[in-house]
Amino acid sequence: ITTVKMNFENGGMVKTFSFKDPDGDGGASPTLDKIVLDKSKTYNLSLEFFDESKSPVLNITDEILDAADEHLVAFTLTPSTLGKYTYSDKDKNGFNIGLKGTFETLATAGSGKLKVQLRHQPPINGMISKNGTITPGSDDVNIDFDIEIK
């Protein structure tokens, strides 16, 4: 995964913020947009994952959906007083996926970090490991975005 796009939509306006590392781990440093959102707003948030090192570009989002029962996108906001993420998509077992949801900014302006983790939680010894927490599995993506609420 070389690119992660976060699309924040409110009132028909979309703000897109990206992480890009076209050459993958090592090599050139990735580029990372600062997320800037308005306070006291609710945004519909959707995420897209790509491998732009391939031609044509691979949309990894489709693969995540195909194996949704093995994936979880987790969000950690520091400080937590900046906002709240609510999942709106579920896998076949009723567990959150995280490709779609709402992000609500609170009334207080401020800045901090938004950690986005794509957790791969495959079955272990034939048993489902995904249990609704970020604990099982390993990171396919782990990004700390700077975030500012104005």
PDB file of C-alpha atoms in Angstrom:
ATOM      1  CA  ILE A   1       0.000   0.000   0.000  1.00  0.00           C
ATOM      2  CA  THR A   2       1.646   3.185  -1.195  1.00  0.00           C
ATOM      3  CA  THR A   3      -1.255   5.642  -0.922  1.00  0.00           C
ATOM      4  CA  VAL A   4      -4.025   6.294   1.577  1.00  0.00           C
ATOM      5  CA  LYS A   5      -6.710   8.874   0.808  1.00  0.00           C
ATOM      6  CA  MET A   6      -9.092  10.184   3.454  1.00  0.00           C
ATOM      7  CA  ASN A   7     -12.172  11.935   2.042  1.00  0.00           C
ATOM      8  CA  PHE A   8     -14.067  14.170   4.494  1.00  0.00           C
ATOM      9  CA  GLU A   9     -17.461  15.284   3.082  1.00  0.00           C
ATOM     10  CA  ASN A  10     -19.712  17.908   4.642  1.00  0.00           C
ATOM     11  CA  GLY A  11     -22.545  19.714   2.845  1.00  0.00           C
ATOM     12  CA  GLY A  12     -21.438  18.534  -0.587  1.00  0.00           C
ATOM     13  CA  MET A  13     -17.874  19.798  -0.095  1.00  0.00           C
ATOM     14  CA  VAL A  14     -15.110  17.171   0.014  1.00  0.00           C
ATOM     15  CA  LYS A  15     -11.705  17.673   1.612  1.00  0.00           C
ATOM     16  CA  THR A  16      -9.194  14.958   0.672  1.00  0.00           C
ATOM     17  CA  PHE A  17      -6.007  14.353   2.638  1.00  0.00           C
ATOM     18  CA  SER A  18      -3.390  11.808   1.556  1.00  0.00           C
ATOM     19  CA  PHE A  19      -0.399   9.770   2.599  1.00  0.00           C
ATOM     20  CA  LYS A  20       1.836   8.862  -0.349  1.00  0.00           C
ATOM     21  CA  ASP A  21       4.932   6.683  -0.407  1.00  0.00           C
ATOM     22  CA  PRO A  22       5.259   5.732  -4.094  1.00  0.00           C
ATOM     23  CA  ASP A  23       8.486   3.745  -3.653  1.00  0.00           C
ATOM     24  CA  GLY A  24       7.275   1.892  -0.543  1.00  0.00           C
ATOM     25  CA  ASP A  25       9.307   1.360   2.638  1.00  0.00           C
ATOM     26  CA  GLY A  26      12.798   2.804   2.507  1.00  0.00           C
ATOM     27  CA  GLY A  27      13.965   5.071  -0.289  1.00  0.00           C
ATOM     28  CA  ALA A  28      12.350   8.492  -0.504  1.00  0.00           C
ATOM     29  CA  SER A  29      10.385   9.841   2.451  1.00  0.00           C
ATOM     30  CA  PRO A  30       6.589   9.703   2.178  1.00  0.00           C
ATOM     31  CA  THR A  31       4.461  12.819   1.768  1.00  0.00           C
ATOM     32  CA  LEU A  32       1.721  13.386   4.308  1.00  0.00           C
ATOM     33  CA  ASP A  33      -1.004  16.020   4.183  1.00  0.00           C
ATOM     34  CA  LYS A  34      -2.009  17.884   7.321  1.00  0.00           C
ATOM     35  CA  ILE A  35      -5.713  17.336   8.030  1.00  0.00           C
ATOM     36  CA  VAL A  36      -7.492  20.669   8.558  1.00  0.00           C
ATOM     37  CA  LEU A  37     -11.190  20.571   9.515  1.00  0.00           C
ATOM     38  CA  ASP A  38     -13.766  23.015  10.859  1.00  0.00           C
ATOM     39  CA  LYS A  39     -14.911  22.752  14.475  1.00  0.00           C
ATOM     40  CA  SER A  40     -18.446  21.651  15.367  1.00  0.00           C
ATOM     41  CA  LYS A  41     -18.961  19.751  12.094  1.00  0.00           C
ATOM     42  CA  THR A  42     -19.904  16.199  11.171  1.00  0.00           C
ATOM     43  CA  TYR A  43     -18.058  14.806   8.164  1.00  0.00           C
ATOM     44  CA  ASN A  44     -18.836  11.634   6.226  1.00  0.00           C
ATOM     45  CA  LEU A  45     -15.439   9.957   6.051  1.00  0.00           C
ATOM     46  CA  SER A  46     -14.393   7.405   3.456  1.00  0.00           C
ATOM     47  CA  LEU A  47     -10.957   5.876   2.986  1.00  0.00           C
ATOM     48  CA  GLU A  48      -9.237   4.537  -0.106  1.00  0.00           C
ATOM     49  CA  PHE A  49      -6.059   2.448  -0.276  1.00  0.00           C
ATOM     50  CA  PHE A  50      -3.902   2.091  -3.416  1.00  0.00           C
ATOM     51  CA  ASP A  51      -0.688   0.490  -4.650  1.00  0.00           C
ATOM     52  CA  GLU A  52       0.615   3.129  -7.056  1.00  0.00           C
ATOM     53  CA  SER A  53       3.874   1.239  -7.630  1.00  0.00           C
ATOM     54  CA  LYS A  54       1.940  -0.970 -10.068  1.00  0.00           C
ATOM     55  CA  SER A  55       0.749  -0.097 -13.560  1.00  0.00           C
ATOM     56  CA  PRO A  56      -2.147   0.140 -13.720  1.00  0.00           C
ATOM     57  CA  VAL A  57      -2.600   1.374 -10.149  1.00  0.00           C
ATOM     58  CA  LEU A  58      -4.151  -1.268  -7.879  1.00  0.00           C
ATOM     59  CA  ASN A  59      -7.147  -0.234  -5.786  1.00  0.00           C
ATOM     60  CA  ILE A  60      -6.464  -2.114  -2.544  1.00  0.00           C
ATOM     61  CA  THR A  61      -9.774  -0.845  -1.088  1.00  0.00           C
ATOM     62  CA  ASP A  62     -11.590  -3.526  -3.111  1.00  0.00           C
ATOM     63  CA  GLU A  63      -9.324  -6.240  -1.672  1.00  0.00           C
ATOM     64  CA  ILE A  64      -9.993  -4.970   1.865  1.00  0.00           C
ATOM     65  CA  LEU A  65     -13.750  -5.140   1.209  1.00  0.00           C
ATOM     66  CA  ASP A  66     -13.439  -8.631  -0.279  1.00  0.00           C
ATOM     67  CA  ALA A  67     -11.731  -9.773   2.940  1.00  0.00           C
ATOM     68  CA  ALA A  68     -13.551  -7.389   5.305  1.00  0.00           C
ATOM     69  CA  ASP A  69     -13.782 -10.093   7.985  1.00  0.00           C
ATOM     70  CA  GLU A  70      -9.957  -9.949   8.167  1.00  0.00           C
ATOM     71  CA  HIS A  71      -9.484  -6.159   8.234  1.00  0.00           C
ATOM     72  CA  LEU A  72     -10.131  -3.243  10.579  1.00  0.00           C
ATOM     73  CA  VAL A  73      -9.270   0.413  10.115  1.00  0.00           C
ATOM     74  CA  ALA A  74      -8.630   1.873  13.570  1.00  0.00           C
ATOM     75  CA  PHE A  75      -8.532   5.568  14.426  1.00  0.00           C
ATOM     76  CA  THR A  76      -6.806   7.092  17.448  1.00  0.00           C
ATOM     77  CA  LEU A  77      -7.195  10.838  17.989  1.00  0.00           C
ATOM     78  CA  THR A  78      -4.767  12.573  20.347  1.00  0.00           C
ATOM     79  CA  PRO A  79      -6.017  14.495  22.196  1.00  0.00           C
ATOM     80  CA  SER A  80      -9.401  12.802  22.098  1.00  0.00           C
ATOM     81  CA  THR A  81     -11.098  16.153  22.788  1.00  0.00           C
ATOM     82  CA  LEU A  82     -10.664  17.128  19.102  1.00  0.00           C
ATOM     83  CA  GLY A  83     -13.329  14.797  17.744  1.00  0.00           C
ATOM     84  CA  LYS A  84     -14.926  11.394  17.462  1.00  0.00           C
ATOM     85  CA  TYR A  85     -15.069   8.714  14.741  1.00  0.00           C
ATOM     86  CA  THR A  86     -18.132   6.475  14.395  1.00  0.00           C
ATOM     87  CA  TYR A  87     -18.034   3.373  12.181  1.00  0.00           C
ATOM     88  CA  SER A  88     -20.834   2.912   9.648  1.00  0.00           C
ATOM     89  CA  ASP A  89     -19.678  -0.249   7.862  1.00  0.00           C
ATOM     90  CA  LYS A  90     -19.669  -3.822   9.186  1.00  0.00           C
ATOM     91  CA  ASP A  91     -18.294  -7.141   7.976  1.00  0.00           C
ATOM     92  CA  LYS A  92     -20.373 -10.328   7.633  1.00  0.00           C
ATOM     93  CA  ASN A  93     -19.801 -11.090  11.337  1.00  0.00           C
ATOM     94  CA  GLY A  94     -21.058  -7.680  12.476  1.00  0.00           C
ATOM     95  CA  PHE A  95     -17.618  -6.239  13.292  1.00  0.00           C
ATOM     96  CA  ASN A  96     -16.519  -2.749  12.207  1.00  0.00           C
ATOM     97  CA  ILE A  97     -14.488  -2.315   9.026  1.00  0.00           C
ATOM     98  CA  GLY A  98     -13.682   1.422   9.050  1.00  0.00           C
ATOM     99  CA  LEU A  99     -13.667   2.302   5.354  1.00  0.00           C
ATOM    100  CA  LYS A 100     -16.783   4.435   5.924  1.00  0.00           C
ATOM    101  CA  GLY A 101     -18.018   6.357   8.930  1.00  0.00           C
ATOM    102  CA  THR A 102     -18.572   9.781  10.386  1.00  0.00           C
ATOM    103  CA  PHE A 103     -15.984  12.059  11.932  1.00  0.00           C
ATOM    104  CA  GLU A 104     -17.410  14.645  14.289  1.00  0.00           C
ATOM    105  CA  THR A 105     -15.257  17.594  15.318  1.00  0.00           C
ATOM    106  CA  LEU A 106     -16.037  19.108  18.671  1.00  0.00           C
ATOM    107  CA  ALA A 107     -16.551  22.791  19.532  1.00  0.00           C
ATOM    108  CA  THR A 108     -12.969  23.314  20.659  1.00  0.00           C
ATOM    109  CA  ALA A 109     -10.278  24.346  18.197  1.00  0.00           C
ATOM    110  CA  GLY A 110      -6.915  22.674  18.566  1.00  0.00           C
ATOM    111  CA  SER A 111      -4.310  20.441  17.004  1.00  0.00           C
ATOM    112  CA  GLY A 112      -2.913  16.983  17.520  1.00  0.00           C
ATOM    113  CA  LYS A 113      -2.483  13.630  15.779  1.00  0.00           C
ATOM    114  CA  LEU A 114      -4.838  11.239  14.037  1.00  0.00           C
ATOM    115  CA  LYS A 115      -3.384   7.725  13.882  1.00  0.00           C
ATOM    116  CA  VAL A 116      -4.853   5.583  11.092  1.00  0.00           C
ATOM    117  CA  GLN A 117      -4.107   1.860  11.271  1.00  0.00           C
ATOM    118  CA  LEU A 118      -5.202  -0.778   8.787  1.00  0.00           C
ATOM    119  CA  ARG A 119      -5.087  -3.963  10.830  1.00  0.00           C
ATOM    120  CA  HIS A 120      -4.853  -7.307   9.033  1.00  0.00           C
ATOM    121  CA  GLN A 121      -6.584  -9.859  11.271  1.00  0.00           C
ATOM    122  CA  PRO A 122      -6.506 -13.195   9.419  1.00  0.00           C
ATOM    123  CA  PRO A 123      -7.793 -16.466  10.874  1.00  0.00           C
ATOM    124  CA  ILE A 124      -5.413 -18.288  13.225  1.00  0.00           C
ATOM    125  CA  ASN A 125      -5.481 -22.092  13.059  1.00  0.00           C
ATOM    126  CA  GLY A 126      -8.734 -21.848  11.112  1.00  0.00           C
ATOM    127  CA  MET A 127     -10.391 -19.728  13.801  1.00  0.00           C
ATOM    128  CA  ILE A 128     -11.594 -16.161  13.241  1.00  0.00           C
ATOM    129  CA  SER A 129      -9.219 -13.757  14.983  1.00  0.00           C
ATOM    130  CA  LYS A 130     -11.046 -10.478  14.273  1.00  0.00           C
ATOM    131  CA  ASN A 131     -12.987  -9.670  17.429  1.00  0.00           C
ATOM    132  CA  GLY A 132     -13.839  -5.971  17.164  1.00  0.00           C
ATOM    133  CA  THR A 133     -10.623  -4.737  18.797  1.00  0.00           C
ATOM    134  CA  ILE A 134      -7.308  -3.672  17.268  1.00  0.00           C
ATOM    135  CA  THR A 135      -5.375  -6.288  19.259  1.00  0.00           C
ATOM    136  CA  PRO A 136      -5.344  -9.295  16.881  1.00  0.00           C
ATOM    137  CA  GLY A 137      -3.203  -9.241  13.772  1.00  0.00           C
ATOM    138  CA  SER A 138      -0.646  -6.784  12.463  1.00  0.00           C
ATOM    139  CA  ASP A 139      -0.511  -3.405  10.759  1.00  0.00           C
ATOM    140  CA  ASP A 140      -0.730  -3.165   6.977  1.00  0.00           C
ATOM    141  CA  VAL A 141      -0.732   0.627   7.438  1.00  0.00           C
ATOM    142  CA  ASN A 142       0.167   2.770  10.460  1.00  0.00           C
ATOM    143  CA  ILE A 143       0.149   6.527   9.789  1.00  0.00           C
ATOM    144  CA  ASP A 144       0.173   9.519  12.146  1.00  0.00           C
ATOM    145  CA  PHE A 145      -1.481  12.491  10.439  1.00  0.00           C
ATOM    146  CA  ASP A 146      -1.148  15.966  11.917  1.00  0.00           C
ATOM    147  CA  ILE A 147      -4.673  17.322  12.461  1.00  0.00           C
ATOM    148  CA  GLU A 148      -5.907  20.838  13.109  1.00  0.00           C
ATOM    149  CA  ILE A 149      -9.458  21.776  14.048  1.00  0.00           C
ATOM    150  CA  LYS A 150     -10.219  25.461  13.337  1.00  0.00           C
TER     151      LYS A 150
END
